[in-house]
XYZ file of C-alpha atoms in Angstrom:
787
model
C 5.702 -8.324 -19.324
C 1.993 -7.351 -20.452
C 1.346 -3.266 -19.461
C -2.998 -2.731 -20.051
C -2.850 -0.305 -22.574
C -4.781 2.981 -22.006
C -8.408 4.739 -23.556
C -9.918 7.337 -21.941
C -9.695 11.136 -22.387
C -9.409 13.946 -20.528
C -8.325 14.246 -17.095
C -7.291 10.663 -17.419
C -5.329 11.190 -20.288
C -3.867 13.779 -18.656
C -2.688 11.579 -16.161
C -1.165 9.264 -17.877
C 0.959 11.575 -19.848
C 2.470 13.520 -16.802
C 3.063 9.941 -15.581
C 4.940 9.300 -18.633
C 6.903 13.010 -18.638
C 8.445 12.354 -15.802
C 9.559 10.665 -12.689
C 8.461 12.430 -9.808
C 10.571 13.180 -6.988
C 11.956 10.687 -4.998
C 12.741 8.208 -7.843
C 16.462 9.270 -8.340
C 17.083 10.483 -4.371
C 19.901 8.920 -2.336
C 19.398 4.862 -2.867
C 18.871 5.382 -6.493
C 22.695 7.175 -7.386
C 25.889 5.228 -5.455
C 26.647 7.141 -2.407
C 30.199 6.817 0.289
C 27.868 5.253 2.454
C 26.454 3.322 0.402
C 28.095 -0.021 1.568
C 27.519 0.754 5.195
C 24.409 1.675 4.397
C 23.319 -2.061 2.944
C 25.395 -3.161 5.472
C 22.970 -2.011 8.493
C 20.033 -2.225 6.215
C 20.917 -6.362 5.929
C 21.447 -6.364 9.399
C 17.727 -5.054 10.072
C 16.883 -7.567 7.533
C 18.560 -10.990 8.523
C 17.347 -10.187 12.068
C 14.042 -10.736 10.716
C 13.829 -14.951 11.083
C 10.149 -15.542 11.674
C 8.841 -19.032 9.333
C 6.387 -21.752 9.830
C 7.806 -24.572 11.159
C 3.944 -26.582 10.833
C 1.964 -26.000 7.470
C -0.432 -23.293 8.555
C -3.930 -24.086 8.539
C -5.455 -24.699 4.854
C -8.736 -22.560 5.363
C -5.887 -19.406 6.375
C -3.785 -20.334 2.985
C -6.587 -20.844 0.256
C -8.866 -18.193 1.255
C -11.453 -15.406 0.638
C -9.169 -13.083 2.307
C -5.655 -12.346 2.933
C -3.297 -15.522 2.585
C -1.140 -16.672 5.299
C 1.175 -18.126 2.904
C 4.393 -16.935 1.857
C 4.710 -14.150 -0.599
C 6.368 -12.972 -3.665
C 5.127 -10.762 -6.545
C 7.029 -7.842 -9.343
C 3.704 -5.832 -8.962
C 1.888 -7.781 -11.594
C 2.906 -11.928 -11.233
C 1.436 -12.468 -7.725
C 2.562 -15.601 -6.184
C 1.545 -17.679 -2.681
C 3.788 -20.196 -1.470
C 2.430 -23.186 0.649
C 3.807 -26.407 1.890
C 2.134 -29.398 2.982
C 1.546 -33.097 2.547
C 5.114 -33.149 1.257
C 4.338 -30.788 -1.366
C 5.174 -27.336 -2.536
C 2.208 -25.224 -3.978
C 2.663 -22.186 -5.781
C -0.912 -20.336 -6.276
C -0.551 -17.906 -9.157
C -2.073 -14.306 -9.948
C -2.055 -11.577 -11.801
C -3.351 -7.921 -11.616
C -4.917 -7.412 -14.507
C -6.692 -11.535 -14.414
C -9.850 -9.905 -13.658
C -14.023 -11.376 -14.372
C -16.311 -8.582 -14.278
C -19.064 -11.098 -12.382
C -16.432 -13.056 -9.757
C -13.650 -10.372 -9.297
C -10.380 -10.978 -9.418
C -9.383 -15.228 -9.995
C -6.157 -17.065 -9.680
C -4.094 -18.293 -12.419
C -4.122 -22.020 -11.273
C -1.282 -23.720 -9.124
C 2.010 -25.498 -9.524
C 2.693 -28.366 -7.432
C 6.262 -29.651 -6.770
C 5.994 -33.191 -5.009
C 7.434 -36.961 -5.658
C 4.642 -40.179 -6.792
C 6.439 -41.960 -4.183
C 4.256 -40.357 -1.345
C 0.979 -41.533 -1.166
C -1.804 -38.861 0.820
C -1.905 -39.932 4.950
C -4.085 -41.703 6.452
C -4.926 -41.940 10.270
C -2.340 -41.239 12.500
C 0.008 -40.669 9.797
C -1.968 -37.970 8.511
C -1.444 -35.736 11.956
C 2.556 -36.831 12.097
C 4.628 -33.999 11.857
C 7.142 -33.593 9.329
C 10.302 -32.342 11.583
C 12.298 -31.049 8.948
C 9.489 -28.598 7.752
C 10.408 -25.020 7.559
C 8.909 -22.793 5.384
C 10.510 -18.380 5.991
C 9.697 -15.207 3.897
C 13.198 -14.125 2.862
C 12.705 -10.405 2.513
C 15.763 -9.135 2.150
C 16.329 -10.974 -1.434
C 12.319 -11.387 -2.063
C 12.405 -15.043 -1.654
C 10.088 -17.688 -0.372
C 13.008 -20.703 1.253
C 11.243 -24.244 2.141
C 12.319 -27.292 3.361
C 10.419 -30.258 4.049
C 10.143 -34.121 3.888
C 9.064 -35.672 -0.090
C 9.208 -39.005 -0.384
C 11.739 -39.714 2.697
C 14.211 -36.929 1.232
C 14.777 -33.539 3.038
C 13.631 -31.650 -0.207
C 15.110 -27.894 0.090
C 13.443 -24.721 -2.198
C 13.756 -21.501 -3.477
C 11.132 -19.813 -4.901
C 10.770 -16.053 -6.667
C 9.280 -13.628 -9.047
C 11.593 -11.749 -11.625
C 11.621 -8.062 -11.866
C 10.236 -6.915 -14.773
C 8.813 -9.484 -16.609
C 6.686 -12.195 -15.143
C 8.869 -14.624 -14.695
C 8.461 -17.392 -11.588
C 11.937 -19.688 -10.735
C 12.093 -21.851 -8.025
C 15.281 -23.945 -7.507
C 15.243 -27.320 -5.884
C 17.415 -29.663 -4.627
C 17.970 -32.646 -1.803
C 21.048 -33.013 0.429
C 24.686 -34.351 -0.693
C 23.394 -37.627 1.022
C 20.126 -38.217 -0.518
C 18.620 -41.058 -2.700
C 17.600 -40.292 -5.975
C 13.828 -39.003 -5.584
C 11.437 -39.106 -8.003
C 9.310 -35.456 -8.869
C 6.497 -34.655 -10.423
C 5.399 -31.212 -11.135
C 1.599 -30.783 -11.972
C 0.469 -27.115 -13.312
C -2.916 -26.240 -13.045
C -5.623 -23.945 -14.295
C -8.818 -24.141 -13.535
C -11.564 -24.289 -16.223
C -8.750 -23.696 -18.440
C -6.871 -26.368 -21.505
C -3.170 -27.642 -21.337
C -0.226 -28.935 -23.858
C 3.067 -30.173 -23.993
C 5.610 -28.276 -25.993
C 8.955 -28.895 -27.949
C 11.551 -29.768 -25.585
C 9.932 -30.947 -22.455
C 8.036 -27.881 -21.828
C 3.913 -27.664 -20.970
C 2.066 -25.132 -20.605
C -1.657 -23.790 -19.747
C -3.833 -21.153 -20.470
C -7.174 -19.896 -19.599
C -9.904 -17.347 -20.895
C -12.666 -14.993 -19.462
C -15.489 -14.732 -21.150
C -15.873 -11.527 -22.334
C -18.678 -9.068 -20.475
C -21.492 -7.684 -22.220
C -21.462 -5.055 -20.116
C -18.126 -3.767 -19.982
C -16.848 -5.538 -23.356
C -13.765 -7.170 -20.670
C -11.986 -9.634 -21.000
C -8.749 -11.453 -19.469
C -6.365 -14.265 -21.235
C -3.466 -15.684 -19.968
C -1.019 -18.681 -20.594
C 1.583 -19.979 -18.633
C 4.679 -22.245 -19.939
C 7.274 -24.170 -17.839
C 10.248 -26.257 -18.090
C 12.966 -27.947 -15.652
C 16.627 -26.311 -16.541
C 19.237 -28.159 -15.067
C 17.968 -31.923 -14.780
C 20.997 -34.715 -15.656
C 17.506 -37.205 -16.341
C 15.279 -37.238 -18.495
C 12.646 -34.596 -18.318
C 8.706 -36.285 -19.326
C 6.626 -34.701 -20.080
C 2.659 -35.455 -19.837
C -0.666 -33.544 -20.024
C -2.784 -35.802 -18.538
C -6.259 -33.577 -18.402
C -7.602 -30.774 -19.530
C -6.518 -28.732 -17.207
C -3.215 -29.108 -15.932
C 0.239 -30.563 -17.536
C 3.139 -32.626 -15.871
C 6.533 -32.477 -15.262
C 8.574 -35.869 -14.131
C 12.408 -35.900 -13.882
C 14.659 -38.052 -10.855
C 15.925 -35.706 -8.389
C 19.985 -36.669 -8.259
C 21.380 -36.053 -4.558
C 22.978 -32.678 -4.200
C 22.156 -31.629 -7.599
C 19.603 -28.436 -7.990
C 17.944 -27.863 -11.091
C 15.558 -24.869 -11.409
C 12.053 -24.998 -12.610
C 11.537 -21.402 -14.645
C 7.486 -20.639 -15.544
C 7.203 -17.647 -17.500
C 3.310 -15.952 -18.069
C 2.387 -13.731 -20.536
C -1.345 -11.828 -20.785
C -3.479 -9.392 -19.847
C -7.259 -8.033 -18.805
C -8.800 -5.483 -20.780
C -11.731 -4.010 -22.834
C -11.736 -5.289 -26.316
C -8.357 -7.611 -25.400
C -7.541 -7.614 -29.261
C -4.694 -10.286 -28.832
C -5.752 -13.840 -29.367
C -5.524 -16.584 -26.125
C -2.838 -18.613 -28.431
C -0.458 -15.562 -29.158
C 0.027 -15.627 -25.666
C 0.411 -18.854 -25.182
C 3.383 -18.850 -27.804
C 4.937 -16.437 -26.608
C 4.612 -18.261 -22.479
C 6.128 -20.867 -25.006
C 8.457 -19.069 -26.535
C 9.893 -17.219 -23.440
C 10.690 -20.278 -21.831
C 12.548 -22.021 -24.621
C 14.893 -19.114 -25.324
C 15.770 -19.412 -21.136
C 18.841 -20.746 -20.248
C 20.926 -21.113 -16.997
C 23.329 -17.691 -17.887
C 19.981 -16.014 -18.188
C 18.485 -16.703 -14.765
C 21.416 -16.029 -13.139
C 21.039 -12.671 -14.592
C 17.454 -12.346 -13.931
C 18.407 -13.640 -10.275
C 20.952 -10.981 -10.027
C 18.842 -8.279 -11.048
C 15.906 -9.369 -8.965
C 18.285 -8.942 -5.939
C 19.433 -5.608 -7.476
C 16.285 -3.816 -7.272
C 15.597 -5.280 -3.659
C 18.194 -4.006 -3.007
C 17.517 -0.485 -4.476
C 14.250 -0.312 -2.901
C 15.682 -1.347 0.757
C 17.396 1.664 0.799
C 14.934 4.038 -0.250
C 15.066 4.598 3.454
C 15.573 2.588 6.749
C 14.611 3.163 10.196
C 15.635 1.338 13.218
C 13.419 1.502 16.073
C 15.338 -1.083 18.635
C 12.024 -3.360 19.247
C 12.342 -6.379 17.144
C 8.537 -6.373 17.115
C 8.195 -2.951 15.077
C 11.251 -3.476 12.874
C 9.458 -7.017 11.718
C 6.230 -5.846 11.358
C 7.382 -2.558 9.506
C 9.794 -4.905 7.259
C 7.309 -6.928 6.284
C 4.580 -4.551 5.640
C 7.043 -2.621 3.429
C 7.643 -5.257 0.934
C 4.225 -6.545 1.242
C 3.641 -3.492 -1.127
C 6.483 -3.339 -2.835
C 6.026 -7.017 -3.694
C 2.509 -5.838 -4.960
C 1.876 -2.352 -6.380
C 4.485 -1.097 -9.488
C 3.945 0.987 -11.741
C 2.314 0.072 -15.466
C -0.341 -2.497 -13.431
C -3.499 -2.948 -11.743
C -2.742 -1.577 -8.299
C -4.029 -4.237 -5.007
C -7.356 -4.572 -4.823
C -9.368 -4.972 -1.202
C -7.537 -8.223 -0.420
C -4.275 -7.685 -1.556
C -3.254 -10.070 -5.536
C -2.362 -12.985 -3.843
C -5.175 -15.148 -5.037
C -5.726 -18.746 -4.030
C -8.752 -19.805 -5.505
C -11.602 -18.199 -7.916
C -13.838 -16.774 -5.333
C -12.332 -13.705 -3.035
C -13.820 -11.201 -0.700
C -15.653 -8.346 -2.173
C -14.359 -9.707 -5.637
C -11.378 -7.866 -4.467
C -13.271 -4.359 -5.367
C -11.512 -1.446 -4.649
C -12.864 0.182 -1.470
C -12.673 3.911 -1.523
C -14.090 5.146 1.938
C -11.006 3.617 3.144
C -9.429 0.373 2.430
C -7.934 0.655 -0.567
C -5.960 3.859 -0.229
C -5.369 3.033 3.422
C -1.926 0.785 1.471
C -1.000 3.848 0.672
C -0.170 5.742 4.292
C 2.988 5.242 4.686
C 4.553 4.797 1.045
C 5.474 8.612 0.852
C 6.837 9.036 4.760
C 8.858 5.757 3.996
C 10.631 7.794 0.362
C 8.530 4.799 -1.900
C 5.781 7.306 -3.278
C 5.861 5.459 -6.395
C 4.239 2.585 -5.394
C 1.101 5.199 -5.732
C 1.064 5.382 -9.065
C -1.143 2.168 -9.804
C -3.260 4.228 -7.611
C -3.409 6.844 -9.967
C -4.704 5.481 -12.978
C -6.927 3.621 -10.992
C -8.765 6.680 -9.567
C -8.675 9.000 -12.682
C -9.856 6.307 -14.997
C -13.204 6.536 -12.812
C -13.197 10.072 -12.788
C -15.179 10.808 -15.819
C -17.775 8.138 -14.572
C -18.408 9.062 -11.390
C -18.346 12.858 -12.715
C -22.072 11.421 -14.506
C -23.106 10.439 -11.942
C -22.739 13.581 -9.540
C -23.980 15.741 -12.548
C -27.690 13.323 -13.054
C -28.660 13.791 -9.574
C -27.964 17.149 -10.128
C -24.450 18.496 -8.146
C -21.734 20.111 -9.680
C -18.172 18.692 -9.292
C -17.513 15.346 -8.564
C -18.000 12.875 -6.310
C -17.228 8.873 -5.653
C -18.953 5.111 -5.206
C -17.574 3.400 -2.449
C -16.380 1.089 -4.481
C -15.322 0.186 -8.020
C -13.972 -2.012 -10.169
C -10.720 -1.750 -12.896
C -13.040 -1.762 -15.714
C -12.211 1.643 -16.772
C -9.084 1.329 -16.935
C -8.728 0.316 -20.508
C -12.186 1.542 -22.176
C -12.589 4.934 -23.458
C -14.247 7.982 -20.797
C -17.643 8.447 -21.439
C -19.042 12.001 -23.141
C -19.819 14.390 -20.070
C -23.305 14.976 -19.032
C -25.136 18.101 -18.128
C -25.806 18.802 -14.558
C -29.487 17.389 -13.824
C -31.857 20.798 -12.913
C -32.834 19.304 -9.967
C -30.437 18.451 -6.973
C -31.566 14.846 -5.412
C -29.001 13.639 -3.029
C -30.577 10.037 -3.213
C -29.597 9.452 -6.574
C -25.368 10.490 -5.679
C -22.863 7.849 -6.387
C -23.258 6.888 -2.209
C -24.323 7.750 1.029
C -20.742 8.692 1.584
C -20.325 12.219 0.166
C -16.395 11.653 1.363
C -15.495 8.428 -0.830
C -13.922 11.165 -3.436
C -11.939 13.003 -1.410
C -10.742 10.250 0.602
C -10.035 9.035 -3.268
C -7.952 12.409 -3.921
C -5.143 12.152 -0.657
C -3.086 10.127 -2.281
C -2.250 12.838 -5.009
C -2.061 15.780 -3.049
C 0.640 13.824 -0.593
C 1.943 13.340 -3.754
C 2.495 16.988 -3.979
C 3.240 17.533 -1.102
C 5.590 15.222 0.442
C 7.727 15.307 -3.966
C 6.896 18.650 -4.635
C 5.978 17.305 -8.304
C 4.305 20.264 -9.785
C 3.589 19.252 -13.189
C 1.967 16.508 -11.473
C 0.177 18.863 -9.293
C -0.698 20.872 -12.213
C -2.445 18.484 -15.004
C -4.355 16.190 -12.435
C -3.936 16.472 -8.544
C -5.422 20.783 -9.171
C -8.126 19.713 -11.310
C -9.579 16.662 -9.231
C -9.318 18.510 -6.250
C -11.145 21.558 -7.661
C -13.851 19.491 -8.749
C -14.372 18.035 -5.695
C -14.302 21.861 -4.260
C -16.776 22.164 -7.011
C -18.997 19.543 -5.683
C -18.995 20.222 -1.598
C -19.710 24.150 -2.231
C -22.750 22.766 -3.787
C -23.812 20.278 -1.628
C -23.629 21.960 1.744
C -26.133 24.683 3.332
C -25.743 27.666 5.140
C -27.904 27.245 8.442
C -29.742 30.668 8.407
C -30.168 30.214 12.170
C -25.946 30.404 12.145
C -24.394 31.582 9.766
C -22.809 27.961 9.693
C -22.112 25.998 6.484
C -24.058 22.553 7.685
C -23.765 18.792 5.833
C -26.873 16.864 5.591
C -27.855 13.894 4.011
C -24.343 11.961 4.576
C -23.040 9.275 6.574
C -19.900 8.724 8.459
C -20.785 5.095 8.894
C -22.333 2.941 5.623
C -25.739 2.909 5.062
C -26.344 5.984 7.347
C -27.898 9.604 6.503
C -26.361 12.102 9.360
C -25.778 15.775 10.055
C -22.697 17.115 10.181
C -20.499 14.066 10.021
C -17.200 14.202 11.446
C -15.844 12.841 7.844
C -17.448 15.360 5.881
C -16.253 18.472 8.070
C -12.884 17.155 8.124
C -12.576 16.763 4.390
C -14.149 19.752 3.178
C -11.706 21.379 4.768
C -8.916 19.020 3.656
C -9.801 19.934 0.105
C -10.666 24.206 0.654
C -7.667 24.193 2.220
C -5.297 22.241 0.093
C -7.086 24.224 -3.188
C -6.460 27.850 -1.569
C -2.184 26.844 -0.817
C -2.277 25.024 -4.378
C -4.381 28.131 -6.417
C -1.485 30.469 -4.696
C 1.444 28.079 -5.539
C 0.466 27.383 -8.947
C -0.645 31.088 -9.797
C -4.389 30.503 -10.964
C -8.084 30.874 -9.610
C -7.477 33.909 -7.525
C -11.344 34.740 -7.947
C -12.282 31.478 -6.706
C -10.527 32.070 -3.886
C -12.825 34.156 -1.979
C -15.927 32.209 -1.591
C -13.183 28.982 -1.081
C -12.110 30.917 2.073
C -15.741 32.014 3.076
C -17.153 28.324 3.199
C -14.011 26.847 5.442
C -14.338 30.211 7.419
C -17.488 29.912 8.390
C -17.851 25.489 8.325
C -19.591 24.736 11.347
C -17.604 23.152 13.795
C -16.811 19.707 15.220
C -19.173 18.341 16.576
C -18.193 17.954 20.835
C -19.697 16.577 24.344
C -18.699 15.822 27.221
C -19.020 11.683 28.534
C -17.708 10.491 31.619
C -16.575 13.695 32.183
C -14.117 13.570 28.910
C -14.928 16.611 26.625
C -14.993 14.325 23.122
C -15.123 14.562 19.805
C -18.724 12.705 17.978
C -19.213 11.597 14.957
C -21.794 13.791 14.019
C -24.606 16.259 15.459
C -26.729 13.316 14.604
C -26.639 9.946 13.058
C -29.375 8.369 11.470
C -28.123 4.346 10.802
C -30.486 1.241 10.857
C -27.544 -0.853 9.733
C -25.090 0.121 13.286
C -27.428 2.510 15.004
C -27.412 5.933 15.999
C -24.958 5.729 18.296
C -22.589 9.576 18.396
C -20.001 7.525 19.972
C -19.059 3.804 20.949
C -16.582 2.281 23.133
C -14.270 -0.203 20.899
C -14.631 1.291 18.008
C -12.422 2.323 15.016
C -11.625 6.219 15.095
C -13.301 7.284 11.892
C -14.350 10.276 13.904
C -10.709 11.136 14.286
C -10.025 10.727 10.596
C -11.093 13.457 8.969
C -9.439 15.698 12.287
C -6.185 14.023 11.793
C -5.055 11.521 9.471
C -5.375 10.960 7.098
C -6.928 13.945 6.346
C -3.614 15.300 8.148
C -5.748 18.803 9.463
C -4.170 18.217 12.995
C -0.924 16.751 14.290
C 1.688 17.688 16.794
C 2.373 21.205 16.711
C -1.344 22.030 16.419
C -4.099 23.965 18.508
C -3.074 22.772 21.668
C -7.373 22.243 22.951
C -8.309 20.470 19.654
C -5.188 17.785 19.895
C -6.619 17.166 24.114
C -10.196 16.944 22.164
C -8.757 14.067 20.373
C -6.107 12.642 23.136
C -9.608 12.526 24.958
C -11.617 10.938 22.721
C -9.155 8.173 22.258
C -9.022 7.803 25.847
C -12.976 7.552 26.470
C -13.470 5.048 23.087
C -10.215 2.749 23.883
C -9.514 1.643 20.162
C -6.622 0.013 20.953
C -8.673 -2.842 22.807
C -6.953 -6.273 21.483
C -9.023 -7.203 19.323
C -11.841 -4.747 18.859
C -12.794 -2.865 15.816
C -10.637 -0.465 16.277
C -7.375 -2.076 16.831
C -8.578 -5.302 14.614
C -11.584 -4.937 12.399
C -10.372 -2.267 9.895
C -8.750 -0.037 12.614
C -5.268 -1.202 12.679
C -4.521 1.345 10.301
C -5.969 3.999 11.607
C -5.941 4.195 15.522
C -2.084 4.081 16.496
C -1.230 6.539 13.176
C -4.000 8.528 15.048
C -2.645 8.555 18.783
C 0.563 9.068 16.931
C -0.243 12.327 15.125
C -2.048 13.334 18.368
C 1.023 13.255 21.382
C -0.273 10.380 22.666
C 2.571 8.823 25.197
C 5.183 7.530 22.949
C 5.412 4.607 25.798
C 2.260 3.531 25.859
C 1.096 3.311 22.509
C 4.917 1.336 21.688
C 3.261 -1.061 24.114
C -0.747 -1.059 22.751
C 1.327 -1.106 19.152
C 2.832 -4.051 19.645
C 0.074 -6.462 21.776
C -1.731 -5.915 18.685
C 1.012 -6.550 16.491
C 1.687 -9.883 17.915
C -1.832 -10.809 18.381
C -2.896 -9.879 14.132
C 0.342 -12.057 13.479
C 1.347 -14.441 10.882
C 5.159 -15.918 9.966
C 4.275 -14.483 6.208
C 5.615 -11.412 8.261
C 2.418 -9.996 7.928
C -0.946 -9.245 10.141
C -4.219 -9.759 9.130
C -6.952 -8.262 10.530
C -10.800 -8.700 9.897
C -12.537 -6.862 7.477
C -9.639 -6.413 5.379
C -6.067 -7.498 4.095
C -3.263 -5.116 2.079
C -4.283 -2.182 4.217
C -2.396 -3.241 7.130
C 0.532 -2.268 5.546
C -0.544 1.269 5.910
C 0.531 0.959 9.715
C 3.705 1.763 8.317
C 3.051 5.146 8.598
C 2.582 5.115 12.602
C 6.412 4.387 12.979
C 7.080 6.882 10.434
C 5.161 9.411 12.642
C 6.705 8.307 15.828
C 10.160 9.282 13.844
C 8.889 12.626 11.838
C 5.923 14.898 11.470
C 5.391 17.953 9.292
C 2.668 20.149 10.328
C 1.736 23.891 8.785
C 5.178 23.507 7.322
C 7.557 23.053 10.350
C 9.026 19.422 11.122
C 9.708 16.961 14.228
C 12.608 14.697 14.476
C 11.539 11.799 16.658
C 7.833 13.602 17.840
C 6.599 10.847 19.243
C 9.076 8.268 20.465
C 9.880 7.735 24.266
C 13.056 9.736 24.967
C 14.695 7.319 26.848
C 14.651 4.641 23.620
C 17.247 5.051 21.120
C 15.987 4.975 17.688
C 17.645 5.931 14.104
C 15.800 6.381 10.741
C 17.806 7.679 7.269
C 15.724 9.173 4.672
C 11.972 9.456 5.379
C 10.101 11.770 3.928
C 9.258 15.172 5.077
C 6.226 17.411 3.612
C 8.035 19.961 1.113
C 9.920 17.564 -0.871
C 13.024 16.949 1.737
C 14.516 13.528 2.880
C 15.351 13.523 6.806
C 17.757 11.572 8.391
C 18.145 11.416 12.556
C 19.689 9.912 15.414
C 18.682 9.406 19.098
C 20.745 8.439 21.370
C 21.215 7.648 24.611
C 18.346 10.220 25.309
C 19.595 13.013 22.842
C 18.978 13.473 19.119
C 22.916 13.466 17.558
C 22.199 14.982 14.433
C 19.508 15.529 11.566
C 20.529 15.860 8.065
C 18.148 17.400 5.472
C 18.427 16.432 1.620
C 16.435 18.878 -0.105
C 14.393 18.228 -3.615
C 13.126 21.244 -4.576
C 14.387 24.190 -3.618
C 11.884 24.745 -0.445
C 12.923 27.018 2.850
C 13.329 24.119 5.436
C 11.741 24.274 8.988
C 12.787 22.312 12.112
C 12.008 22.165 15.566
C 14.480 21.973 17.406
C 15.150 19.042 19.081
C 17.826 20.620 21.324
C 15.653 22.540 24.455
C 17.429 26.053 25.107
C 20.025 25.184 21.940
C 19.426 27.305 18.095
C 21.750 24.388 17.007
C 24.455 24.541 14.299
C 24.021 24.257 10.869
C 26.535 22.965 7.573
C 26.232 22.055 3.985
C 27.457 19.222 1.976
C 30.132 20.844 1.615
C 31.034 21.630 5.597
C 30.508 25.489 5.168
C 28.346 27.185 7.948
C 24.605 28.398 6.395
C 22.790 31.394 7.611
C 19.254 30.139 9.738
C 17.227 31.710 11.641
C 16.038 30.526 15.411
C 12.364 31.927 16.525
C 10.302 29.955 19.225
C 11.697 26.595 19.016
C 11.911 26.453 15.144
C 15.017 27.082 13.353
C 15.059 27.602 9.270
C 16.822 28.235 6.514
C 16.989 28.467 2.624
C 17.877 25.333 0.324
C 19.224 24.460 -2.977
C 18.161 21.870 -4.722
C 19.767 18.727 -4.676
C 22.351 19.900 -1.312
C 22.122 17.909 1.791
C 22.287 19.793 5.355
C 23.875 18.914 8.652
C 22.046 20.403 11.540
C 23.627 19.711 15.400
C 23.511 20.672 19.181
């Protein structure tokens, strides 16, 4: 597999070194090491995953599959190779994409397609075109990470099973007919638009493609793919009928399976030194070496990878809609985002053409970060690693833009492309002598803090001090330097205020809640982090002074409800100047509750009440509204769970919207974004588990009358937690400590202190105060709390 090369300095280099030095906590958590309960747990997980059996029984509309947005096709991927499977018109088409195949002008491109069909079939016309195929069924099997299909080709029922290998860019499709079928001619076309094709030895075909080198960035992408058929009892003929298409032809015999194997090689980068012909030779050579045993071994490794993935943590909500959404969203993240590759763009990595909304750029005012909202609590923090590289590569460039505007520190553009990930960082420029906010990278000064949140979650959830010391904390310091230089002290009130930053894109507002919340988050993290690391004691007074004197969140009374406004004043010619909007996204609460993590259950009751009042007045839950279905899906429901919204009502509202946005490829698609919908994993996790100000709560936003169970969700403080609610009560809470921090649990047993024992059955000394049980832990040890 072709990983991108790093050629940068400073913080970006420190990031790469930190990532290479050691895997963060969570990589070696329970499912990566066999446990006594391994078989039992896998049986439980398999039952949950096998129960998810949605499928297409007719082709979805073509423009929902071949789309500029989030495709409705079946999804396969290994973090680099992304494959969309679609079946229609008696053919199976596999659209290929690669994480690093980008063009500087067009954005992320696709790599063409493989089409499996029969020359017997002719294009349908008239009434025949609308005749349904009674044998049609296309299913996303997420337990095995396969696209399983059945349809008619040449008058025969053809079964397909497709998967991508893990660890290399290898695509395998098994094709067979039933035992009582007739001999069936099969034709496989491999097409790469704008590329070249050819025939290799022993019935292999290849295609390749390169982008032109961009004059501004030096970026160029190159890729090649080669394909052959394994196990065919009949001769295979290879041809290259057109410049960008190569073809394999053979006859499929009754009940006999053949395997189509495709190997992809290439990369995109700055001053890309490898020739296109070299990538072509590699793909041809890899396919030539593959035999039946090799494919079987790759399939075993593939299934083992996904088995380990599913065992990292699991939940059972008891609700089929919630379970199906949760695991479908987790699957999409596991297929799309893996270390060593470019992170998924705003509209996901599954490209079906050389066109994509917004070039598939990384939008840092929510869209890109929101993919990772649930991966930490779901005990899969490693899925965010590609994101860290992207952001670290941009810091030197954003720093220079910030300095050129006359401000210290760093703030960010609204969107970036991946090209800086493979080229040298620029030399630092000095801070200009005069401040000019119009020269800052964006009208939204919160972009930089948004970008830093996953870095901060890495430390809070995993306790990886090395990564925090070398990467996250320096980033936070630069953000803090900017905020301290950007805020103004109001002489009339003595409070620090924020001018010239937008709560909505295109504005110039006063005291945006986004800014007030994210300033609080950065300064609080700096105060805590400096104490944890034992550094920068001399800077704490200034951080504390600004934090303590930051102007309060703007509030008002609307229709008898005290609510939190978007800002004190808004000047926005695009969206208007209303200080609160019905059925809108709850962006005013992102800086207060989530993803800022400034507030959760257990926090200030008055502020929590204000949040719930605001949700009630805005009603972002309305199906089809901006609040629930246009960028609001990963925001609204998690904020409600963190704020203590009525759990039964929340489940009802959440599942209603899921059903409205649902596709049988096990994802939801909202308007305005793609992969970000996976971020609502955090809604379910927050209903099951929350940690606020050092205190963990199990089932804090879950109805008392509903049974539920979770295993190895991750809590802040570097703990994994398992618990089960049954018949209205919590049966147990299991806690594994990774760093040996003190654990505090808000007791789920009213009026009962609970009992704590370690994994040897020994009682553990603990204290109970104000309903919170706390005790010391040792790294690697597990503790059970019961009534």
